[in-house]
Coordinates of C-alpha atoms in Angstrom, one line a residue:
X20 CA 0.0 0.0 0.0
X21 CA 1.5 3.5 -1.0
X22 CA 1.9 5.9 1.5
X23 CA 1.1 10.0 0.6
X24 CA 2.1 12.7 3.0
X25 CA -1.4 14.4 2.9
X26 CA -1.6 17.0 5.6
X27 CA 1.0 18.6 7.8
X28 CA -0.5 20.3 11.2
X29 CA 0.6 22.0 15.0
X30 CA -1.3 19.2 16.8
X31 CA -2.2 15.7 16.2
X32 CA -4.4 14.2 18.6
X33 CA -5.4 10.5 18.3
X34 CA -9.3 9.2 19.5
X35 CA -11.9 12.0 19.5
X36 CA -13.5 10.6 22.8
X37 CA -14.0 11.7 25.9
X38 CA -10.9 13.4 26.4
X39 CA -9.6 14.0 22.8
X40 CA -12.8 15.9 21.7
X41 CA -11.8 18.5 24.5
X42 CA -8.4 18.6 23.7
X43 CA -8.6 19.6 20.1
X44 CA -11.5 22.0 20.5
X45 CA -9.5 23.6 23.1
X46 CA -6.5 23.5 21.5
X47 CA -7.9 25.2 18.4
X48 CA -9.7 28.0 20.2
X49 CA -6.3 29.4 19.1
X50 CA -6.5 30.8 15.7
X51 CA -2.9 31.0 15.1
X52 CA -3.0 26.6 15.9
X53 CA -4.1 24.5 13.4
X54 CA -5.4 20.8 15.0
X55 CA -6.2 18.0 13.5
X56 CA -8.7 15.3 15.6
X57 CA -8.7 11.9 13.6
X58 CA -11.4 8.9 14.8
X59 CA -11.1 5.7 13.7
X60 CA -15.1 5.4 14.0
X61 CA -17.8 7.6 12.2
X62 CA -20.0 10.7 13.0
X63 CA -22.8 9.4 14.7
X64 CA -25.2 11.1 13.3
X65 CA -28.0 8.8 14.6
X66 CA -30.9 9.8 17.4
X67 CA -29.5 7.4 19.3
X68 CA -26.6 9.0 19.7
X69 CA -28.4 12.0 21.5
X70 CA -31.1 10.5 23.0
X71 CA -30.6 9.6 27.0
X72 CA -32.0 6.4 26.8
X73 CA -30.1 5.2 23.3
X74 CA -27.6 3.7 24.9
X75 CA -29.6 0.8 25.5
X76 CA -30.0 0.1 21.8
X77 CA -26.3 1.1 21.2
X78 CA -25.0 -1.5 23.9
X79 CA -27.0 -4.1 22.0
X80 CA -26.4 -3.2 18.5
X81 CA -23.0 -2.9 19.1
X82 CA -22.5 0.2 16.8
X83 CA -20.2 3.1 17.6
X84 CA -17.8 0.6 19.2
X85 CA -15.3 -1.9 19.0
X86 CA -16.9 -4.4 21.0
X87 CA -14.2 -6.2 22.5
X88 CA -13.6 -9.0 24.6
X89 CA -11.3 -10.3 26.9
X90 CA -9.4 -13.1 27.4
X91 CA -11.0 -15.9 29.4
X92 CA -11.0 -14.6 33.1
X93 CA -9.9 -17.5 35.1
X94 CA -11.6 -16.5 38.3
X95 CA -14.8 -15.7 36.1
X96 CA -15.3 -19.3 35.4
X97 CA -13.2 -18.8 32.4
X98 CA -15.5 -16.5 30.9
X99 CA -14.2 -14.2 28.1
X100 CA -16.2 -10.9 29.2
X101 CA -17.6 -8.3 26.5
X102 CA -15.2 -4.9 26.6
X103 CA -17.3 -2.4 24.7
X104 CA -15.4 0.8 24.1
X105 CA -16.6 4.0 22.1
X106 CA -15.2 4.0 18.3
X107 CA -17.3 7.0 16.7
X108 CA -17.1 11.0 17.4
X109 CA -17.4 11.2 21.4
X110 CA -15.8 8.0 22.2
X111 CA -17.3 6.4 25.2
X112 CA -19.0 9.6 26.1
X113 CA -20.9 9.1 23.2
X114 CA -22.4 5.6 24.2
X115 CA -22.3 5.1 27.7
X116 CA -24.7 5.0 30.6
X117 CA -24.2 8.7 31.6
X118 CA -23.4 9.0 34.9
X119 CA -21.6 12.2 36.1
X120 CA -19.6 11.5 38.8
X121 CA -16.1 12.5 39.9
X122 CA -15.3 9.9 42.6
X123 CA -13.8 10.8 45.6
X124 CA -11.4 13.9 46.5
X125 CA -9.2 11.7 48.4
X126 CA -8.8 9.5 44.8
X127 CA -6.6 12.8 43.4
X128 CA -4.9 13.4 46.9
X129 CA -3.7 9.7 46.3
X130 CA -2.4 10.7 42.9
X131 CA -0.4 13.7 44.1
X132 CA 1.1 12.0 47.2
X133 CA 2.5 9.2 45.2
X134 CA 4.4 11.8 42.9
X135 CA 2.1 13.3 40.4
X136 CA 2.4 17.1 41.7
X137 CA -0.2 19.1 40.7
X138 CA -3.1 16.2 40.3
X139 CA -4.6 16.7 43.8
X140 CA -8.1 17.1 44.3
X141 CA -8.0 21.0 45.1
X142 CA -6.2 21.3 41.8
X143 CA -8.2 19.0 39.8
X144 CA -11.1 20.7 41.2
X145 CA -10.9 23.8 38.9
X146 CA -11.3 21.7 35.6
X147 CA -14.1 19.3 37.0
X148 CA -15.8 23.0 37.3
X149 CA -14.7 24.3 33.9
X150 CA -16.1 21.4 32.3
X151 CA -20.0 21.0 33.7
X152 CA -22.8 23.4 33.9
X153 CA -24.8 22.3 37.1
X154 CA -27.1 25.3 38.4
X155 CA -28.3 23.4 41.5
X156 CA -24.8 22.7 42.9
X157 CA -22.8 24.9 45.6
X158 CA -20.8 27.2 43.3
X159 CA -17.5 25.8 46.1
X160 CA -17.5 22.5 44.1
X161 CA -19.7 22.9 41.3
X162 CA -19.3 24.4 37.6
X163 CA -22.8 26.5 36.8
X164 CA -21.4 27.4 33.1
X165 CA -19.2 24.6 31.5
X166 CA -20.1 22.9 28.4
X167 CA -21.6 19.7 29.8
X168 CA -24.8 20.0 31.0
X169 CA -25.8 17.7 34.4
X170 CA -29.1 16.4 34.9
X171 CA -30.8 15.3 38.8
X172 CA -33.4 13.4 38.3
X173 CA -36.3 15.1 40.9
X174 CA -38.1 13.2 42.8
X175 CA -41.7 13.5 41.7
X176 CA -40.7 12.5 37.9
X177 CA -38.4 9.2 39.5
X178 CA -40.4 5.3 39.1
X179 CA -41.5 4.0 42.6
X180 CA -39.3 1.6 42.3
X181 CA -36.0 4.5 42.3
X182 CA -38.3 6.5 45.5
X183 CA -38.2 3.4 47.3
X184 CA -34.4 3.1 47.0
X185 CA -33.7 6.8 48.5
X186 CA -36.4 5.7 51.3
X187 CA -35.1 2.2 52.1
X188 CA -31.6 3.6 51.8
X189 CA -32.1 6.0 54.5
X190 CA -34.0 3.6 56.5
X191 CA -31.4 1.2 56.5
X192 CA -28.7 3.6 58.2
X193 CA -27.5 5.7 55.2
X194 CA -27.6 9.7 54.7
X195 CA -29.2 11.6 52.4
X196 CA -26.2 13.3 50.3
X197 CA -27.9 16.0 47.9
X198 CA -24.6 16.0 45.9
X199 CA -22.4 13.1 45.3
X200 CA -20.4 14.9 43.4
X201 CA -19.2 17.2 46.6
X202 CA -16.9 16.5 49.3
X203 CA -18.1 12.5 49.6
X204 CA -20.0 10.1 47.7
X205 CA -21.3 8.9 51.3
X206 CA -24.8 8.1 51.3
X207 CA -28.6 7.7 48.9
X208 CA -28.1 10.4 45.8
X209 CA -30.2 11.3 42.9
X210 CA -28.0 10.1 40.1
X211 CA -27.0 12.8 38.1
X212 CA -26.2 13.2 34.7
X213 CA -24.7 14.2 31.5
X214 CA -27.9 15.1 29.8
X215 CA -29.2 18.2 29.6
X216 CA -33.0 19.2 28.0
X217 CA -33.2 15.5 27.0
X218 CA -29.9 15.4 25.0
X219 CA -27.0 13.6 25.8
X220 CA -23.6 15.6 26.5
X221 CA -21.0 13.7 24.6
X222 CA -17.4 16.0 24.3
X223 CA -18.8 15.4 20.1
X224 CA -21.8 17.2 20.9
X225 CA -20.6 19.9 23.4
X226 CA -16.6 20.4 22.0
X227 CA -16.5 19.3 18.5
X228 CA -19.6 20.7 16.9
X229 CA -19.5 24.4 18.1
X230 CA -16.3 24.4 16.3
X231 CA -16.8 22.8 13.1
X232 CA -16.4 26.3 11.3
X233 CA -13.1 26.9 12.5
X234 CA -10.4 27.0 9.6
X235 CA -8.1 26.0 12.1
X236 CA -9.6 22.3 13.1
X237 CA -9.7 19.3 11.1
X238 CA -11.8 16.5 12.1
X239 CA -11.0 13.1 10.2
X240 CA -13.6 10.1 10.5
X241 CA -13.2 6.6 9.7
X242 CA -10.0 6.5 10.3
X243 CA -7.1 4.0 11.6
X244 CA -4.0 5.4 12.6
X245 CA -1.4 2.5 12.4
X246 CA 1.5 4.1 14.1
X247 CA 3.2 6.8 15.7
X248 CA 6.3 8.2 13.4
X249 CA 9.5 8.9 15.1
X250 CA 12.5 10.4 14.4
X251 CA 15.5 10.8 16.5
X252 CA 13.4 10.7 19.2
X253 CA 10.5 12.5 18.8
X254 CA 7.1 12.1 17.5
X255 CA 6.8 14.1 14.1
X256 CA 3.6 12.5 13.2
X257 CA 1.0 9.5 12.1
X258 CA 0.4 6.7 10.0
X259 CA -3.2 6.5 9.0
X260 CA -5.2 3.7 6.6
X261 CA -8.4 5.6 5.4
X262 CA -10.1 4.7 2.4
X263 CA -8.0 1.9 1.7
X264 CA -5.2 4.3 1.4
X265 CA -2.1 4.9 3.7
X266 CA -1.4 8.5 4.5
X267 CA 1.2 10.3 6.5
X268 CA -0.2 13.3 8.8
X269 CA 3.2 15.3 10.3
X270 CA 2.8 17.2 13.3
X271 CA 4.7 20.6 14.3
X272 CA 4.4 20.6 17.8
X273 CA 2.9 17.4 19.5
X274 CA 1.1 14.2 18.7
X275 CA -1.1 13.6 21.3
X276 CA -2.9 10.3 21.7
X277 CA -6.3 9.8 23.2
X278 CA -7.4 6.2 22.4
X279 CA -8.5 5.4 26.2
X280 CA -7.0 2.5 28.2
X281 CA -7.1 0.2 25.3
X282 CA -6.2 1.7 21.9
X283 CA -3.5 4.3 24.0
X284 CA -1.1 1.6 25.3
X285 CA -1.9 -0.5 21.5
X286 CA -0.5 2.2 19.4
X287 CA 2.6 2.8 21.7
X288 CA 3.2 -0.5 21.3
X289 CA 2.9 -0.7 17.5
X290 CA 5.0 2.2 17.3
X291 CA 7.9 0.8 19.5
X292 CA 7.5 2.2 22.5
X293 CA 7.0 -0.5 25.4
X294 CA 8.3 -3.4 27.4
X295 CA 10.9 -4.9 25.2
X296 CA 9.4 -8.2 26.3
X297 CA 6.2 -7.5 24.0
X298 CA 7.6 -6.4 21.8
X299 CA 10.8 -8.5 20.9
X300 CA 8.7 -11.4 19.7
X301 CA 6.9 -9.5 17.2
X302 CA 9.4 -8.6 15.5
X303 CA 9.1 -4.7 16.7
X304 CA 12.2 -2.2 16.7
X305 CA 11.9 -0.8 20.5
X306 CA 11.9 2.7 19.9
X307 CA 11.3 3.4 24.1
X308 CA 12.0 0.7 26.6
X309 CA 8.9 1.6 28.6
X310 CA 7.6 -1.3 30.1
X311 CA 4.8 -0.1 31.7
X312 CA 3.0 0.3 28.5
X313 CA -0.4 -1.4 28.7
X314 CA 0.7 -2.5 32.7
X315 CA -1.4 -1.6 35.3
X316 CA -5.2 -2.3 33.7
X317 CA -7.9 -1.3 36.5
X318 CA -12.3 -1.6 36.0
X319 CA -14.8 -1.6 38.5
X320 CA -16.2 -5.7 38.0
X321 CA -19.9 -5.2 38.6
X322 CA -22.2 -8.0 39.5
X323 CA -26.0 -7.2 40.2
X324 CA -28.8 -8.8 42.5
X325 CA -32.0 -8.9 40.4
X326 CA -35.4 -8.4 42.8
X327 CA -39.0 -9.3 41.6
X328 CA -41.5 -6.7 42.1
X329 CA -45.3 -7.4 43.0
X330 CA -46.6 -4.6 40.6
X331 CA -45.8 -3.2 37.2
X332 CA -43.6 -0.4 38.2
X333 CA -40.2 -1.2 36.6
X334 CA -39.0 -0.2 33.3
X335 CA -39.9 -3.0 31.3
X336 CA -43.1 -2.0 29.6
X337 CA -41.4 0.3 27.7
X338 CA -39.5 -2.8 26.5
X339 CA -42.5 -4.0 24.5
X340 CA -42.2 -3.0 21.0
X341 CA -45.3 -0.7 21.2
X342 CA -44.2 0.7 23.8
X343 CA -40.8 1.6 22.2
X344 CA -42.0 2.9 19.5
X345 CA -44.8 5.3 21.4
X346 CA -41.6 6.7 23.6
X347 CA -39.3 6.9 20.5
X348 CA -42.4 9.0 19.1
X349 CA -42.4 10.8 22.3
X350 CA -38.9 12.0 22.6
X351 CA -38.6 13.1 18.6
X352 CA -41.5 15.1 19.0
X353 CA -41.3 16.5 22.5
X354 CA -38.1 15.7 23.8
X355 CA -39.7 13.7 27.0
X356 CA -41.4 10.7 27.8
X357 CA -38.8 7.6 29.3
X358 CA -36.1 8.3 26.3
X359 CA -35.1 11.7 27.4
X360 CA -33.9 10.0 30.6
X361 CA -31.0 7.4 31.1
X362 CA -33.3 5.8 33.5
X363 CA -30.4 5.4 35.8
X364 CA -32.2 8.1 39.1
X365 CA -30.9 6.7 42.5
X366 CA -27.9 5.2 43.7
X367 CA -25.8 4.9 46.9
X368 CA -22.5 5.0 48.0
X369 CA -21.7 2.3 51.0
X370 CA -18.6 0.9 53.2
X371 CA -17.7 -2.8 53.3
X372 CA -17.1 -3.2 56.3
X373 CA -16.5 -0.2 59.7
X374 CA -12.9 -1.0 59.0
X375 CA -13.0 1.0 55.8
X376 CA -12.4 4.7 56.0
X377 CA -14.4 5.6 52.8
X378 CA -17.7 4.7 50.7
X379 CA -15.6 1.4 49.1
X380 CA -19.1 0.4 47.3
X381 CA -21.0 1.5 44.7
X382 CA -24.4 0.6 44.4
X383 CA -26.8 1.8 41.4
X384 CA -30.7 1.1 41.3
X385 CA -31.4 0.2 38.1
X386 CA -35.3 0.1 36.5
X387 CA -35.1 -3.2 35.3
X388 CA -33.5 -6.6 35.4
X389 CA -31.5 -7.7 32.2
X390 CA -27.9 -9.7 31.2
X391 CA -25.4 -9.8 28.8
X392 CA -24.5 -6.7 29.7
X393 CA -27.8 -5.1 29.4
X394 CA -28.5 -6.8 25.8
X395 CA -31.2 -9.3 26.8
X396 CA -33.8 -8.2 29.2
X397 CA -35.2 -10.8 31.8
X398 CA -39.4 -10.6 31.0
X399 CA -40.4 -10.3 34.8
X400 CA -41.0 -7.2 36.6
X401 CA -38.3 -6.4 38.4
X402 CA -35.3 -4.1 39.2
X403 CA -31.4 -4.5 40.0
X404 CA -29.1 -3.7 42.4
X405 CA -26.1 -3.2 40.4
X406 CA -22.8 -2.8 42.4
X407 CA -19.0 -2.8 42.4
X408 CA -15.7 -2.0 44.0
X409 CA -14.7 1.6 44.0
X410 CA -11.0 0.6 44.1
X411 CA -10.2 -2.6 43.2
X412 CA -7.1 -4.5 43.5
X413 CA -6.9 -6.5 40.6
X414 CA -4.5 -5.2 38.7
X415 CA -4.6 -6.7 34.7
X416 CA -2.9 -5.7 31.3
X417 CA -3.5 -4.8 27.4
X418 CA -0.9 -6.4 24.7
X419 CA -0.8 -6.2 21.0
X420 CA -0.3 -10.2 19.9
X421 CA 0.2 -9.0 16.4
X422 CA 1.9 -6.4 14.4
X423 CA -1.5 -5.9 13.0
X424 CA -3.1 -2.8 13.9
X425 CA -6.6 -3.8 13.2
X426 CA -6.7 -6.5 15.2
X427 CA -7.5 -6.5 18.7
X428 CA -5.2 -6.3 21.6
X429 CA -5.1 -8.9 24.5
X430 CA -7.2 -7.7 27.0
X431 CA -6.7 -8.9 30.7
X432 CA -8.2 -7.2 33.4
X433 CA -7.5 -10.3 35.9
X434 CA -10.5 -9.8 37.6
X435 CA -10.9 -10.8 41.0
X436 CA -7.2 -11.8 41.0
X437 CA -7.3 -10.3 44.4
X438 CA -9.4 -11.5 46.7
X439 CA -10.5 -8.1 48.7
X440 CA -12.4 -7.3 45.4
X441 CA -14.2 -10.9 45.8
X442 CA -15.1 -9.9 49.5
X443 CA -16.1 -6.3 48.7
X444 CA -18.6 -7.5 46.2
X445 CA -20.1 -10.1 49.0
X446 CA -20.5 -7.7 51.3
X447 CA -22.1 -5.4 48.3
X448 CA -25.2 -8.2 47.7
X449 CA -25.7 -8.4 51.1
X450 CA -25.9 -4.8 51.9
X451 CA -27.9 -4.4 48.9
X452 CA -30.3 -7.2 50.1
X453 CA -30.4 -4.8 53.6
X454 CA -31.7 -2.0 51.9
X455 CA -34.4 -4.3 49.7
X456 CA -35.6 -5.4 52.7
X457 CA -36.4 -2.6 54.8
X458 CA -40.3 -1.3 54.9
X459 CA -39.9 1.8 51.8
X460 CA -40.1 -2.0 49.1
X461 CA -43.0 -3.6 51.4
X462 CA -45.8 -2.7 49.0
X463 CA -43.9 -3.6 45.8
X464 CA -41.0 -6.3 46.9
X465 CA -41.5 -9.9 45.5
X466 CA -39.1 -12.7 45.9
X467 CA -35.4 -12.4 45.0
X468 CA -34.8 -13.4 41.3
X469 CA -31.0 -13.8 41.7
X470 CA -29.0 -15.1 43.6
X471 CA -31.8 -16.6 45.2
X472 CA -32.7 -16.7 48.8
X473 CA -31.3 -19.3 49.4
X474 CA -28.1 -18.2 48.3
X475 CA -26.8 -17.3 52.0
X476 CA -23.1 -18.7 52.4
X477 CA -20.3 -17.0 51.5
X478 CA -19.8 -19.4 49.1
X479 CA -22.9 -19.4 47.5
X480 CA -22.9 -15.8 46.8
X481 CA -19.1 -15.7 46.0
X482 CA -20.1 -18.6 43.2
X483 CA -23.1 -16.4 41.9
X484 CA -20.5 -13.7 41.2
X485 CA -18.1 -15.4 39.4
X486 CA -20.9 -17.1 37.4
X487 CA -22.6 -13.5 36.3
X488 CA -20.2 -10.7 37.0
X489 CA -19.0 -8.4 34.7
X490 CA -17.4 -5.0 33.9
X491 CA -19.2 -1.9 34.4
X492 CA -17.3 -0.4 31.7
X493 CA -14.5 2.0 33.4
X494 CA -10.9 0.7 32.5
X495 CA -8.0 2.8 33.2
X496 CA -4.4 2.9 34.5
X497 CA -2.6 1.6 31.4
X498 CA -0.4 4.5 30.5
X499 CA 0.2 4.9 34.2
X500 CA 1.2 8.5 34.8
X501 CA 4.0 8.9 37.7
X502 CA 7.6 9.0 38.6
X503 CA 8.7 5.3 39.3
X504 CA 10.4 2.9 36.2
X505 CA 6.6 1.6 35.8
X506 CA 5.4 5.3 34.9
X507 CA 4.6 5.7 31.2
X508 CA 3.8 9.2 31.3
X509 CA 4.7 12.1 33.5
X510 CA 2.9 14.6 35.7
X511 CA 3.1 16.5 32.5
X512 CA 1.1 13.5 30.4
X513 CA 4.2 13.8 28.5
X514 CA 5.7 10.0 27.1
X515 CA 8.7 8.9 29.2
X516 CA 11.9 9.4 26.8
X517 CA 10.1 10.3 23.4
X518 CA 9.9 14.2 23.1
X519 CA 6.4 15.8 21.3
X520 CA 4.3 13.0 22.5
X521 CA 2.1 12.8 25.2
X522 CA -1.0 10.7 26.0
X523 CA -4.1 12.7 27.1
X524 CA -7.2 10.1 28.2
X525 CA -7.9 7.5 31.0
X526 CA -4.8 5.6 30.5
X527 CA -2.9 7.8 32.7
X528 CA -4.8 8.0 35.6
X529 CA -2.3 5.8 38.1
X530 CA -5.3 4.4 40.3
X531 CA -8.9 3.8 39.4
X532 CA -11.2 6.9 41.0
X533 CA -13.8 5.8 43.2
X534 CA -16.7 6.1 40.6
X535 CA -17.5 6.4 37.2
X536 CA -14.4 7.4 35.1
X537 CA -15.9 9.3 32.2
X538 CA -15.8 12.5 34.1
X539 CA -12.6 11.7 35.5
X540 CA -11.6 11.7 32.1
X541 CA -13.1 14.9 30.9
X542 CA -11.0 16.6 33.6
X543 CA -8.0 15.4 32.5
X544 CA -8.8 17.0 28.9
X545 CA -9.5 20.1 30.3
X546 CA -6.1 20.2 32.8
X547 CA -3.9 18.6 30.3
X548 CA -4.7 21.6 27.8
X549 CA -3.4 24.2 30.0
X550 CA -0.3 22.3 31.0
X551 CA 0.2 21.9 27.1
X552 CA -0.3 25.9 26.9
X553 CA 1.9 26.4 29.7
X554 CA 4.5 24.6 27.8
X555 CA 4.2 26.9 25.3
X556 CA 5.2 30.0 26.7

């Protein structure tokens, strides 16, 4: 295949997701920069894409993603567990469940005190701000005029079965915490999030498309950069396939790559830079002995206790196809109805055990009872408490196992490879049957669908978890960021040894925040672009 030298620009940056969006919109509110933003996926120019509740239909289609898998998980009963991960204009943001939440502050003190200076929670908290627009929040913690609009579900609009949660919860021992994303996650919440007006708030949406019309950003769709170029040293630019067609895209300044913790550590290691022991064997000229490169893979493992209800108050009549179609109706027309929600409204935030010195569980109520990862919906009424581990243990990796760059990596997250994570999620199902069975689920409580009631012993519900869990779609960690010989960025996000590249996404978070990690993510973006102006001057 010939290669053509097509475009020469400041800034390259690889993966318009989550953080990459923000990144080159930001980047390019500079006239005098010129940006290009390439995505191996499409547009998404599909309602489903903007609608709340889309990502229902987008989990099961599988579009807008590269629906991977991992390798068998031996303490998963040797299941190979579906990895989905964005691959269309918003990346993740653009298909997940969206849930706005930052974790706790004490996850970015952790980051600072083990040598990343400047990532503590008092100076993260400027860009979590920057980035949202939340009116109802204290104007201390919360953002009232960023780009990403966050939603709280009130209480009057929530299903009985999301008012019984916040009730239950509080009867069960558990405060009422009116923002989850303030000091603690401690507590019953209103879920928030990032929908706004009915209308999801991918970085797409809110970063790329007000600034289409600049002269100065190029967005490229449908297309797979192979490798990073380097020359004495330094990253001076891309190898793309688009079209059938290998082109050459040089960069001035920096390449900056924003692929998430999958696609980040696999195009390092395509381009040479990596543990020499993965690469060796494929045949790969090390460019950068970094062998922490696709180390150091962290996901919350989520397994969920399915409850029968006595009355039809759950989700699943708008599962029946006339249903579907009356809400789809709804929501073009008017915006409302149960698609201009996420459905996700109540969750809490728990501790394992009175040893634990933080909420160490997170617990979501969710409308409905499904598997396979939300693609086949059980036909009973009922609901789910769907938990995990804020900070796991388990500790897995990502490894190319072909000089291929189309093919998929070797994911291993090694769930459950430390047992704390296995006890956590005990403890989880059995708080979460506490709450179920307190007098705010009397009127509406059947029996429990699974485990079972009868599943009591720890090993009973320690076999029910390895039998059904799965991930709850946050992987980081796998470009570590840090000081140590295992650190593949530094505090900067700047590449270890190679000079104009730096990677910009949730890769480099060193330890898994204690929550969802899009948001996370976002904040990264938004820091990372100032420390890249900074570097400037």
């Amino acid at each position: 295949m010939e290669k053509r030298q097509v475009a020469t620009t400041d800034y390259i940056v690889v993966g318009a997701g989550s953080a990459g969006c923000i990144v080159a919109s930001r980047l390019s509110e500079d006239p005098r920069t010129t940006v290009t933003l390439i995505e191996a996926g499409g547009t998404g120019k599909n309602i489903l894409y903007s609608m709340p509740a889309g990502f229902f239909a987008l989990m099961k289609s599988g579009q807008g993603n590269w629906n991977y898998q991992t390798v068998p998980q031996r303490a998963l009963n040797g299941r190979e567990i579906y990895f989905p991960r964005g691959k269309v204009l918003g990346g993740s943001s653009a298909i997940n469940g969206l849930i706005a939440s930052r974790g706790l502050p004490g996850d970015y003190d952790h980051w600072e005190r083990i040598g990343n200076r400047g990532w503590s929670f008092r100076e993260c908290l400027p860009y979590f701000k920057r980035l949202e627009s939340f009116a109802e929040g204290d104007p201390e913690y919360r953002g009232h005029d960023g780009p990403v609009g966050v939603t709280a579900p009130v209480r009057e609009n929530m299903t009985a079965v999301s008012r019984a949660w916040i009730d239950a919860s509080i009867q069960a021992g558990l405060p009422y915490n009116p923002d989850h994303n303030g000091l603690s996650t401690y507590g019953v919440s209103h879920a928030q999030g990032n929908y706004k007006n009915a209308v999801r708030q991918s970085t797409a949406a809110r970063y790329i498309t007000p600034a289409m019309d600049r002269p100065n950003l190029r967005v490229v769709v449908d297309a797979l950069v192979t490798k990073v170029i380097l020359e004495q040293g330094r990253a001076v630019g891309v190898e793309v396939i688009r079209g059938g067609q290998r082109e050459i895209i040089r960069a001035d300044r920096e390449v900056i790559l924003a692929g998430g913790a999958v696609n980040s550590p696999q195009l390092l290691q395509l381009s040479g830079i990596g543990d020499p022991l993965d690469l060796q064997p494929l045949g790969i000229k090390v460019e950068a002995p970094l062998v922490g490169v696709g180390k150091n893979l962290q996901d919350h493992l989520n397994v969920s206790l399915k409850q029968r209800l006595t009355s039809p108050v759950s989700y699943l009549r708008n599962t029946r196809p006339l249903s579907m179609l009356g809400s789809f109706a709804k929501y073009a027309l008017f915006k409302s109805g149960p698609s201009a929600t996420n459905g996700l409204e109540a969750w809490s935030h728990v501790h394992s055990s009175a040893e634990i010195d933080h909420p160490d569980i997170q617990i979501y109520c969710v409308n409905i009872m499904h598997s396979n990862n939300g693609r086949d919906i059980v036909p009973e009424e009922g609901f789910m408490a769907s938990l995990n581990h804020c900070r796991p243990r388990s500790v897995g990796t990502v490894r190319i196992k072909t000089v291929n760059p189309g093919e998929a990596p070797l994911i291993d997250p090694c769930y459950l490879s430390d047992p704390e994570d296995l006890r956590v999620l005990r403890a989880g199902i059995r708080i979460s049957r506490d709450i179920i069975a307190q007098g705010a689920f009397d009127a509406i409580r059947g029996q429990e669908y699974e485990p079972g009631s009868k599943a009591e012993s720890d090993a009973d519900i320690d076999a029910y978890i390895r039998r059904t869990a799965n991930t709850i779609y946050h992987p980081v960690g796998t470009c570590k960021m840090g000081v140590d010989e295992s650190a593949v960025v530094d505090p900067e996000l700047r590449v270890r040894g190679v000079d104009a590249l730096r990677v910009i996404d949730a890769s480099v978070m060193p330890t898994i925040p204690s929550g969802n990690t899009n948001f996370p993510t976002m904040m990264i973006a938004e820091k990372a672009v100032d420390l890249i102006r900074t570097g400037q001057r």
